[in-house]
Coordinates of C-alpha atoms in Angstrom, one line a residue:
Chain A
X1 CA -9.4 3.9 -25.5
X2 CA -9.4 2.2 -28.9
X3 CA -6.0 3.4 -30.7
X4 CA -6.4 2.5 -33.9
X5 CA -9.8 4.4 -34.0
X6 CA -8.2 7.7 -32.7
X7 CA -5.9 7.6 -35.0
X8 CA -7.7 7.2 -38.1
X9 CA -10.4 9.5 -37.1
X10 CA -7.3 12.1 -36.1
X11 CA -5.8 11.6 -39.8
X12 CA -9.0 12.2 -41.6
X13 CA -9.6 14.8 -39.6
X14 CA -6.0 16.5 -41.0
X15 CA -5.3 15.3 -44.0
X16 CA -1.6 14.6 -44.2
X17 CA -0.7 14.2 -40.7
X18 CA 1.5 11.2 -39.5
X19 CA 0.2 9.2 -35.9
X20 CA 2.3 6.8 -35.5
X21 CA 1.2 3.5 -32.4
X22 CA 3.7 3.2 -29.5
X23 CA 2.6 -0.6 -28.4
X24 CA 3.7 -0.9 -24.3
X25 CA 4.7 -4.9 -23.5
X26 CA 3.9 -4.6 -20.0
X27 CA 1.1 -5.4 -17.9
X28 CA -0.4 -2.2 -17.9
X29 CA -0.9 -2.1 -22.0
X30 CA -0.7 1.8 -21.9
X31 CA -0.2 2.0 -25.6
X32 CA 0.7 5.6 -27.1
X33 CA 0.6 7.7 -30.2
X34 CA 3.7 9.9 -31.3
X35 CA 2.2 12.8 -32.7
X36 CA 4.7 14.4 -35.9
X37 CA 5.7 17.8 -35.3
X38 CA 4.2 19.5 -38.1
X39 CA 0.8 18.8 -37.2
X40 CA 1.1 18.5 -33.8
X41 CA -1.0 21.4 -32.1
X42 CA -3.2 20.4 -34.8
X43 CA -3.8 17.1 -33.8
X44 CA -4.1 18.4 -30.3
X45 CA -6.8 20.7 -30.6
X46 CA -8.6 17.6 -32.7
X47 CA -8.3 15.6 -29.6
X48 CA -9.3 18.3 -27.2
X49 CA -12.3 19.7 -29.2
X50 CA -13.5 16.7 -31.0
X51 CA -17.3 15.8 -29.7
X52 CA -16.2 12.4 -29.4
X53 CA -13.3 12.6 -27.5
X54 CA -13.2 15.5 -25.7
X55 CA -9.7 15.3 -24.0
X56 CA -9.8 18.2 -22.3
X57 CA -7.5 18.0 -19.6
X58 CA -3.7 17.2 -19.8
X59 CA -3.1 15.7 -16.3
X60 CA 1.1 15.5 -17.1
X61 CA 3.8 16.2 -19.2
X62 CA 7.2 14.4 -18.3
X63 CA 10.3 14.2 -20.4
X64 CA 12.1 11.0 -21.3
X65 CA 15.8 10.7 -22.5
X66 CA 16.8 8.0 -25.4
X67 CA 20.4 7.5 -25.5
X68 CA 21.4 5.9 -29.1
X69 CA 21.1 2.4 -29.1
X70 CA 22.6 -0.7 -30.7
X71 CA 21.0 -3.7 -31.8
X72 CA 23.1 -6.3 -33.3
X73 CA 21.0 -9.3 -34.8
X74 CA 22.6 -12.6 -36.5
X75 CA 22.2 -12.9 -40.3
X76 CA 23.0 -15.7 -42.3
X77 CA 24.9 -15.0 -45.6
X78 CA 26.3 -16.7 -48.7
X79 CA 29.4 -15.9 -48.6
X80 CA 32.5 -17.6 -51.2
X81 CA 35.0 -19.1 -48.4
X82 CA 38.1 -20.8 -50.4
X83 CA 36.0 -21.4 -53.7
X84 CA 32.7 -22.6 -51.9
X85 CA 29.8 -20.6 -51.5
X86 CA 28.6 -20.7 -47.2
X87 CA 26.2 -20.5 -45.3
X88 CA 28.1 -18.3 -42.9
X89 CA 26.0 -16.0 -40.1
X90 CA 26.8 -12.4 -39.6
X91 CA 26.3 -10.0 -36.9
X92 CA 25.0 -7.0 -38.3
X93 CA 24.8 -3.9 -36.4
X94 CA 22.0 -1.4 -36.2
X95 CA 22.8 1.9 -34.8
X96 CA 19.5 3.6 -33.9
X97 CA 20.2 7.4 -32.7
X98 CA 18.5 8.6 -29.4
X99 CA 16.0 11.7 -29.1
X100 CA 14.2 13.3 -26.5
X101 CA 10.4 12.9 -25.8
X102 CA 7.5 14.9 -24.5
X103 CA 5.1 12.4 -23.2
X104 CA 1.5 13.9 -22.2
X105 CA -1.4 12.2 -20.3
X106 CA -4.6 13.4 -21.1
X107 CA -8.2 12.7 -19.3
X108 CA -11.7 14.3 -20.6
X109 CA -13.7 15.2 -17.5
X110 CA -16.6 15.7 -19.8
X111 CA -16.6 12.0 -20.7
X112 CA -14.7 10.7 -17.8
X113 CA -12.7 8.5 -19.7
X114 CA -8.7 8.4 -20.6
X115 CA -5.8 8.2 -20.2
X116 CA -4.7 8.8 -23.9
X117 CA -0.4 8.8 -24.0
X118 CA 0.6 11.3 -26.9
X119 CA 4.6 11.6 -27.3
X120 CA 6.8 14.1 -29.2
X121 CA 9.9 13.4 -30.4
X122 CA 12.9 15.6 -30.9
X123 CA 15.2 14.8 -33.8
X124 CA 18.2 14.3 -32.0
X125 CA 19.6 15.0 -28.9
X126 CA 22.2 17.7 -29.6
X127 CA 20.8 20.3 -31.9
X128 CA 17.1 19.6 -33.3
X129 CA 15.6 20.1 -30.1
X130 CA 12.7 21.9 -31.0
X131 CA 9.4 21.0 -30.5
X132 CA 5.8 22.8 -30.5
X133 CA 4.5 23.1 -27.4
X134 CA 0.9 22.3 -26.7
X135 CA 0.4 25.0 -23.9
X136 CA -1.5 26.9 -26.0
X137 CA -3.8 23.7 -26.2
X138 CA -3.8 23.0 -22.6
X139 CA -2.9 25.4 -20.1
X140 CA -1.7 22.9 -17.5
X141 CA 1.0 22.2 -19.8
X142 CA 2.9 25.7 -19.2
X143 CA 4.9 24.8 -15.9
X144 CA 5.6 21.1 -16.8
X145 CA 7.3 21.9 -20.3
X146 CA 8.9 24.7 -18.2
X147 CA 10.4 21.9 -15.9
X148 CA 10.8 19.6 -19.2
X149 CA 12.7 22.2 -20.8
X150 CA 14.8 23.1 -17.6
X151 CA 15.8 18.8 -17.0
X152 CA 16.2 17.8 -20.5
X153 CA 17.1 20.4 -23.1
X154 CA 13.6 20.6 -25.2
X155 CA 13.2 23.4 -26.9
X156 CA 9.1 24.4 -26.8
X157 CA 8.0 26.5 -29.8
X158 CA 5.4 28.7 -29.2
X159 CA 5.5 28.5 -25.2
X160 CA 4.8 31.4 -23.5
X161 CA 7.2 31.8 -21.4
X162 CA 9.5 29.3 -21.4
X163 CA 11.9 29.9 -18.8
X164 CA 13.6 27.3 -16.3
X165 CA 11.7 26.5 -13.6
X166 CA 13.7 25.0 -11.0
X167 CA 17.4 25.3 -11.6
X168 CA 18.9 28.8 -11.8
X169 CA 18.9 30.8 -14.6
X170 CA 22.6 30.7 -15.0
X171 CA 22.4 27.1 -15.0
X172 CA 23.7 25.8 -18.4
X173 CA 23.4 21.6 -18.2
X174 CA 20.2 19.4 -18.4
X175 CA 20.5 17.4 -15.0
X176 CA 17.9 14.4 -15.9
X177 CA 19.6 13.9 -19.3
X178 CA 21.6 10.5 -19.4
X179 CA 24.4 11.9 -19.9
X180 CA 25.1 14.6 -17.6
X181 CA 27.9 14.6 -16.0
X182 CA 27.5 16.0 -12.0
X183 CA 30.5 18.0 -10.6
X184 CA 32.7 16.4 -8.8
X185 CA 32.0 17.5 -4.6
X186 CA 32.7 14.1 -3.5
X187 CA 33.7 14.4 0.4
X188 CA 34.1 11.9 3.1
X189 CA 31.9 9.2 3.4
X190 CA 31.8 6.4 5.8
X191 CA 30.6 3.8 3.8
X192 CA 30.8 4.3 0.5
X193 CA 29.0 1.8 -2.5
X194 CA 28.4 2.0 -6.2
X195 CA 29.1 5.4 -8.1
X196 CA 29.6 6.6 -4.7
X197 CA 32.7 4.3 -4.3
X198 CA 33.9 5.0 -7.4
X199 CA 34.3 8.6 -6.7
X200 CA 36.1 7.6 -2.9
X201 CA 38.9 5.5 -5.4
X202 CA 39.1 8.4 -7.5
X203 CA 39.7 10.7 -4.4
X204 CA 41.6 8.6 -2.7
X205 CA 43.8 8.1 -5.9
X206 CA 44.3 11.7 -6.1
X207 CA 45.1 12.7 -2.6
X208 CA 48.0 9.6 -3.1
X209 CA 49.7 11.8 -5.9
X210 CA 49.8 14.9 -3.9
Chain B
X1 CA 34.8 35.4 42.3
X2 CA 34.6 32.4 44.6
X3 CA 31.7 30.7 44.5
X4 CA 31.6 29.9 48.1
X5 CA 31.3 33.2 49.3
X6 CA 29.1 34.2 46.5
X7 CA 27.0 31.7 48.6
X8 CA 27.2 32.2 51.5
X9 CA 26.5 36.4 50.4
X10 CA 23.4 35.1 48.6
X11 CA 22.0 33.2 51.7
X12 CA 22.4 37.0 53.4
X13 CA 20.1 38.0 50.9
X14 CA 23.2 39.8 48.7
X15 CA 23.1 39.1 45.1
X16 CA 26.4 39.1 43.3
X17 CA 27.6 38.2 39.6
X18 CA 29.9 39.8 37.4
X19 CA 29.3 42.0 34.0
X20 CA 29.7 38.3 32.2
X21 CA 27.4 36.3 33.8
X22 CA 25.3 38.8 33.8
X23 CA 25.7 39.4 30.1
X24 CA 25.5 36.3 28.9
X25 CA 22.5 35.3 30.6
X26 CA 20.5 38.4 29.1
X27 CA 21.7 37.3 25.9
X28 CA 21.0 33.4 26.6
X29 CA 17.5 34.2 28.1
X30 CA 16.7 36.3 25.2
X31 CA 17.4 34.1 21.9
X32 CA 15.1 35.1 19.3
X33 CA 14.9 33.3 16.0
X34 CA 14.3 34.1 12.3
X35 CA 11.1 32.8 11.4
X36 CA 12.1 31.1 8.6
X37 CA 11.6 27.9 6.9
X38 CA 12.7 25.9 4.3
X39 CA 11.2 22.2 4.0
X40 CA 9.4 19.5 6.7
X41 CA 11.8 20.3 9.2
X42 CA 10.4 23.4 9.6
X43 CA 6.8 21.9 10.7
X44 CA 8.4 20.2 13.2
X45 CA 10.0 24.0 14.3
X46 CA 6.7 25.7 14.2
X47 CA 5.5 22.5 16.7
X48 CA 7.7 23.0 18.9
X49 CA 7.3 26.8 19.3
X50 CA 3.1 25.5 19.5
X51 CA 1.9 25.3 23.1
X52 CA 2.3 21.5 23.6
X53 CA 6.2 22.4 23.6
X54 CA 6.8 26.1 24.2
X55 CA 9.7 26.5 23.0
X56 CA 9.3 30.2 24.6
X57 CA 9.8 28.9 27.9
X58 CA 13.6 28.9 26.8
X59 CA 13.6 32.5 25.9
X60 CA 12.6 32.0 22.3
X61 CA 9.9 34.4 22.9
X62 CA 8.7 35.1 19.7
X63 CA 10.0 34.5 16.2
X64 CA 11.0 37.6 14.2
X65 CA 10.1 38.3 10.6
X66 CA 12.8 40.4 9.7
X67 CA 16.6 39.2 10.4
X68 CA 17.7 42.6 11.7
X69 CA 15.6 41.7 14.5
X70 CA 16.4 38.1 15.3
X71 CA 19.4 36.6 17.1
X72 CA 19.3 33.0 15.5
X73 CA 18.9 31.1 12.9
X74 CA 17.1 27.8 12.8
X75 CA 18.1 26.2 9.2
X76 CA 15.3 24.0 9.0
X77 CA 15.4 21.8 6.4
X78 CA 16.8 21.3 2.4
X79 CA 19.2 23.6 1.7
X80 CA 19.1 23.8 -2.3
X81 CA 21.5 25.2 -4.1
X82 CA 19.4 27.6 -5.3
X83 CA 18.5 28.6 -2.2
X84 CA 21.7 28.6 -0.5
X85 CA 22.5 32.4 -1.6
X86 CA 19.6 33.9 -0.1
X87 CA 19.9 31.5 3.4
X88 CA 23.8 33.1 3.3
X89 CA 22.1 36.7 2.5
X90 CA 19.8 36.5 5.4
X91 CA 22.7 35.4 8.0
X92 CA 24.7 38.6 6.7
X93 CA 21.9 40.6 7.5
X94 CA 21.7 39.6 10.8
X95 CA 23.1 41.6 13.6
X96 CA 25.5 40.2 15.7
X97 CA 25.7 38.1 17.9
X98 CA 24.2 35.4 15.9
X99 CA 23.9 31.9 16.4
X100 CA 22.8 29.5 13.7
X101 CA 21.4 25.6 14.4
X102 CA 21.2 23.3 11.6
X103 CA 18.4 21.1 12.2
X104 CA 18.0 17.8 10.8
X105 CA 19.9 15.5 8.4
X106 CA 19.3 17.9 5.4
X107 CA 20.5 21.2 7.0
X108 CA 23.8 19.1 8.5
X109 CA 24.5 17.0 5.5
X110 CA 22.3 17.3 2.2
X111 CA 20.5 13.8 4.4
X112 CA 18.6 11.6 1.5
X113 CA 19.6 14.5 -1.2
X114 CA 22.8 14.5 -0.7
X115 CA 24.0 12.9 -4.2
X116 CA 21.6 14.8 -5.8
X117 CA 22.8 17.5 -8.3
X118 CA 20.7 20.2 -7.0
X119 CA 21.1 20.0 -3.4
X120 CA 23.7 21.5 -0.8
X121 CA 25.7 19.1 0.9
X122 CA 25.1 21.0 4.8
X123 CA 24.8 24.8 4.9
X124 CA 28.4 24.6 6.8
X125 CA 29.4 25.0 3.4
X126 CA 28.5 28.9 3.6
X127 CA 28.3 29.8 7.2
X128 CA 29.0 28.8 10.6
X129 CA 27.0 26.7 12.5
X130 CA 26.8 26.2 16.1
X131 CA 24.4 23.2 17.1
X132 CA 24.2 20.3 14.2
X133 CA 21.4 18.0 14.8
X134 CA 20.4 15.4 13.1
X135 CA 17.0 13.5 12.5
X136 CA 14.7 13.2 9.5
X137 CA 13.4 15.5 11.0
X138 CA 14.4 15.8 14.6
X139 CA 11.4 15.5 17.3
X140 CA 10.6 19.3 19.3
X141 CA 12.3 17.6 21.7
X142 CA 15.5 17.6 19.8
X143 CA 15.4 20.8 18.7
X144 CA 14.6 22.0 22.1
X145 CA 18.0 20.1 23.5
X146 CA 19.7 22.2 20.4
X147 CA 18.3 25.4 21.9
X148 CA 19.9 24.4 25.7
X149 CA 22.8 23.4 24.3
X150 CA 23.2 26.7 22.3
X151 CA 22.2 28.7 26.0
X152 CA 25.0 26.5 27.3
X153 CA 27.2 27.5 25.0
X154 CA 26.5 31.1 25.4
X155 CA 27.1 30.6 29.0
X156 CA 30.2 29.8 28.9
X157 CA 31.2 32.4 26.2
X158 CA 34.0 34.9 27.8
X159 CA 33.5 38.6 27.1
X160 CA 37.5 38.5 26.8
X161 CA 40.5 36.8 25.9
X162 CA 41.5 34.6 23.3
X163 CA 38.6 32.3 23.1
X164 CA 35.9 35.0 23.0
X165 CA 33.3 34.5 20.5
X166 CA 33.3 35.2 16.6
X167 CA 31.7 38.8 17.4
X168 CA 33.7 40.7 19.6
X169 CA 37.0 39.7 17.6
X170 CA 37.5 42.2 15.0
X171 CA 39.5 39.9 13.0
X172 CA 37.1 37.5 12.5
X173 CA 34.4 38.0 9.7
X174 CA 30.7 38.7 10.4
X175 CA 30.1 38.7 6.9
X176 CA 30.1 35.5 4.1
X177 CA 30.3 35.5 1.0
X178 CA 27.3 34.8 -0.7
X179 CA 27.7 32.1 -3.9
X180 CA 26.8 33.1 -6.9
X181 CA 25.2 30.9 -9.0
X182 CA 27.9 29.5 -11.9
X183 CA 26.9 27.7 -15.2
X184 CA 27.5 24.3 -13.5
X185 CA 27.6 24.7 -9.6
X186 CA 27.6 27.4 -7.1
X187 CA 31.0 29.4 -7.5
X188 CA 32.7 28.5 -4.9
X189 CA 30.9 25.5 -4.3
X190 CA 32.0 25.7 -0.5
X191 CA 34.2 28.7 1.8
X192 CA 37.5 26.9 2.1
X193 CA 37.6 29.2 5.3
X194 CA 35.2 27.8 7.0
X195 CA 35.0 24.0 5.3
X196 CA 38.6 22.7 4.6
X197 CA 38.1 19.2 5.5
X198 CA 40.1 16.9 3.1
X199 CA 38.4 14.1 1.5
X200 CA 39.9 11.5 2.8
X201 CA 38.3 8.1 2.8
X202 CA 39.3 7.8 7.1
X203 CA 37.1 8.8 9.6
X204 CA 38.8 12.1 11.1
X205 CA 37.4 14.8 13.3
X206 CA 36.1 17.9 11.7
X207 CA 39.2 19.7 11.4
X208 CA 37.2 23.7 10.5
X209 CA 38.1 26.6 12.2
X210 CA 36.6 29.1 14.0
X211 CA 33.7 28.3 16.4
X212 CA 32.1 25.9 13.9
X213 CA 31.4 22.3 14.7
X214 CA 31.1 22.9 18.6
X215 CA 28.5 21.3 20.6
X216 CA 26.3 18.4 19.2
X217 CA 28.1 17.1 16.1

């Protein structure tokens, strides 16, 4: 699937949307497209109904947590040290803040070709959580951005019935988030590594102080 | 009674036992589970209930659909924690006497879930359980040796006396509280009555009361 031609044929095809090209480094060159939110379901029907591309079956919707990140690169500078201007190198510091992301696969069974990656991004991670949801596009969406919204925290506009799916309803955290903290229900155990140990040194510090 | 002359009656052709024995065996002989299933352990149940193993040669005639009916329960499999209510629902609804048998490394321990968020860590949390054993998933064969140890263990039950079983003292609950599901965990996340082994980091016996832990551990 030839990316740069779905994406110019998508954006004359809506005038005014935004597709931006997600390159993938590995191997497996799965390159995607992030879709903006305003023209999303849009851009989906496009894909699904368009006589060239029929896309009309969305195989899997998965969730993906971005924590903020940090980049710090070296610049060089002038800079005036003791009267003389220097060459001096800098480490600047990029802060780039995290979001959450729907990412879809989609097949056409008509013309047994794909898979095209599409991606939705939230605006952070806190409070702008809402994105449209493409269930109205394709119906085998419905129970995956259930379970997207249940693990991560996505809010789906204009899902049908968007519900959690596997944790209980009472349930208030987002357990695949990066963040999420688990509660604490270490107990014995015999041979304890990694976060696992960590939590037998916190118990074991604990039960010392009582 | 002594057992010589209960012998040497019995080669006269004179059968003899007392109310007990008696009891117990009826009870033993008769063990009918829950039919009732919660992840690949309970394939390897419904195997060994199949013909190849018949498990109703032990008296586990026939499985019951309903838990007013059914005398044990065979926890066979992942306890979630969203599940754990009802599994706790169903035992309360069971008459007594009741056994339970965890069966394999999920039902005893949470097995390869067990630091997972979302899944019990051994449905001794909630209730108590008389035969643990473990496997991923146990073999019929196991689960059979769970069911003899569990007749064995009703054998030797006394209708009397301080160490008579969890149903004919009235102090002891038949009821447990069912969790209820919290904003983070299941509140309480265990019953201190039945699970009050400290965490600490030495290996120590189970220290629960009441007639949990007994048999296979």
């Amino acid at each position: 699937m030839d990316l740069e031609k779905i994406k110019s044929a998508v954006e004359t095809a809506i005038p005014d949307s935004r597709v931006q090209i997600v390159l993938n480094g590995s191997p497996s060159a799965q390159h995607s497209l992030v879709l903006d939110p305003t023209h999303a379901v849009e851009i989906a029907k496009f894909l699904r109904d368009d006589t060239e591309l029929r896309l009309d079956y969305c195989s899997n919707a998965s969730g993906v947590d971005w924590l903020d990140t940090e980049t710090s690169e070296k610049v060089k500078v002038k800079k005036l040290i003791e009267g003389e201007e220097k060459e001096v190198e800098e480490v600047r510091k990029t802060r780039t803040p995290g979001y959450l992301e729907a990412v879809y696969h989609l097949y056409s069974m008509e013309k047994k070709h794909g898979p095209l990656v599409i991606r939705q991004r939230t605006e952070n991670r806190s409070d702008k959580v809402t994105i449209p949801s493409l269930t109205p596009i394709w119906r085998s969406a419905e129970f995956q951005e259930r379970e997207i919204y249940d693990l991560y925290g996505i809010v789906f506009q204009g899902h049908p019935d968007l519900r959690r799916i596997l944790m209980w309803d009472e349930f208030e955290d987002h357990p695949m988030r990066k963040d999420y903290v688990e509660p604490n229900d270490y107990e014995y155990e015999p041979t304890p590594h990694d976060a696992v140990l960590e939590k037998a040194k916190q118990a074991r510090t604990l039960e010392g102080q009582s | 009674m002594d057992t010589q002359l209960k012998e040497e009656l019995s080669r006269q052709g004179i059968f003899t036992t007392t109310l007990e024995e008696l009891y117990n065996w009826g009870r033993r002989s008769s063990v009918w589970p829950l039919t009732f299933g919660l992840a690949c352990c309970a394939i390897e149940m419904i195997a060994t209930t199949m013909a190849r193993y018949d498990l109703a040669r032990f008296g586990a005639e026939v499985f019951r659909p309903s838990p007013r009916q059914a005398d044990l329960m065979i926890v066979a499999g992942t306890v979630t924690k969203k599940m754990a209510p009802q599994v706790v629902r169903l035992y309360n609804q069971m008459p007594e006497p009741k056994y339970v048998i965890a069966m394999g490394a999920c039902a005893i321990s949470g097995g390869p879930f067990k630091q997972g968020y979302n899944v019990l860590k051994g449905i001794d949390r909630y209730i108590p359980v008389d035969v643990h054993i473990p496997g991923c998933p146990p073999r019929p064969e196991a689960l059979m040796d769970a069911f003899i140890t569990l007749q064995k263990k009703i054998d030797a039950q006394s209708l009397t006396g301080p160490d008579r079983p969890r149903y004919l003292d009235v102090e002891q609950p038949s009821e447990f509280p069912v969790p209820a599901y919290g904003a983070h965990d299941l509140v309480p996340a265990k019953n201190i009555k039945l699970w009050n082994i400290i965490s600490k980091n030495i290996p120590t016996g189970p220290t629960a009361a009441g007639d949990d832990g007994s048999g296979k551990d």
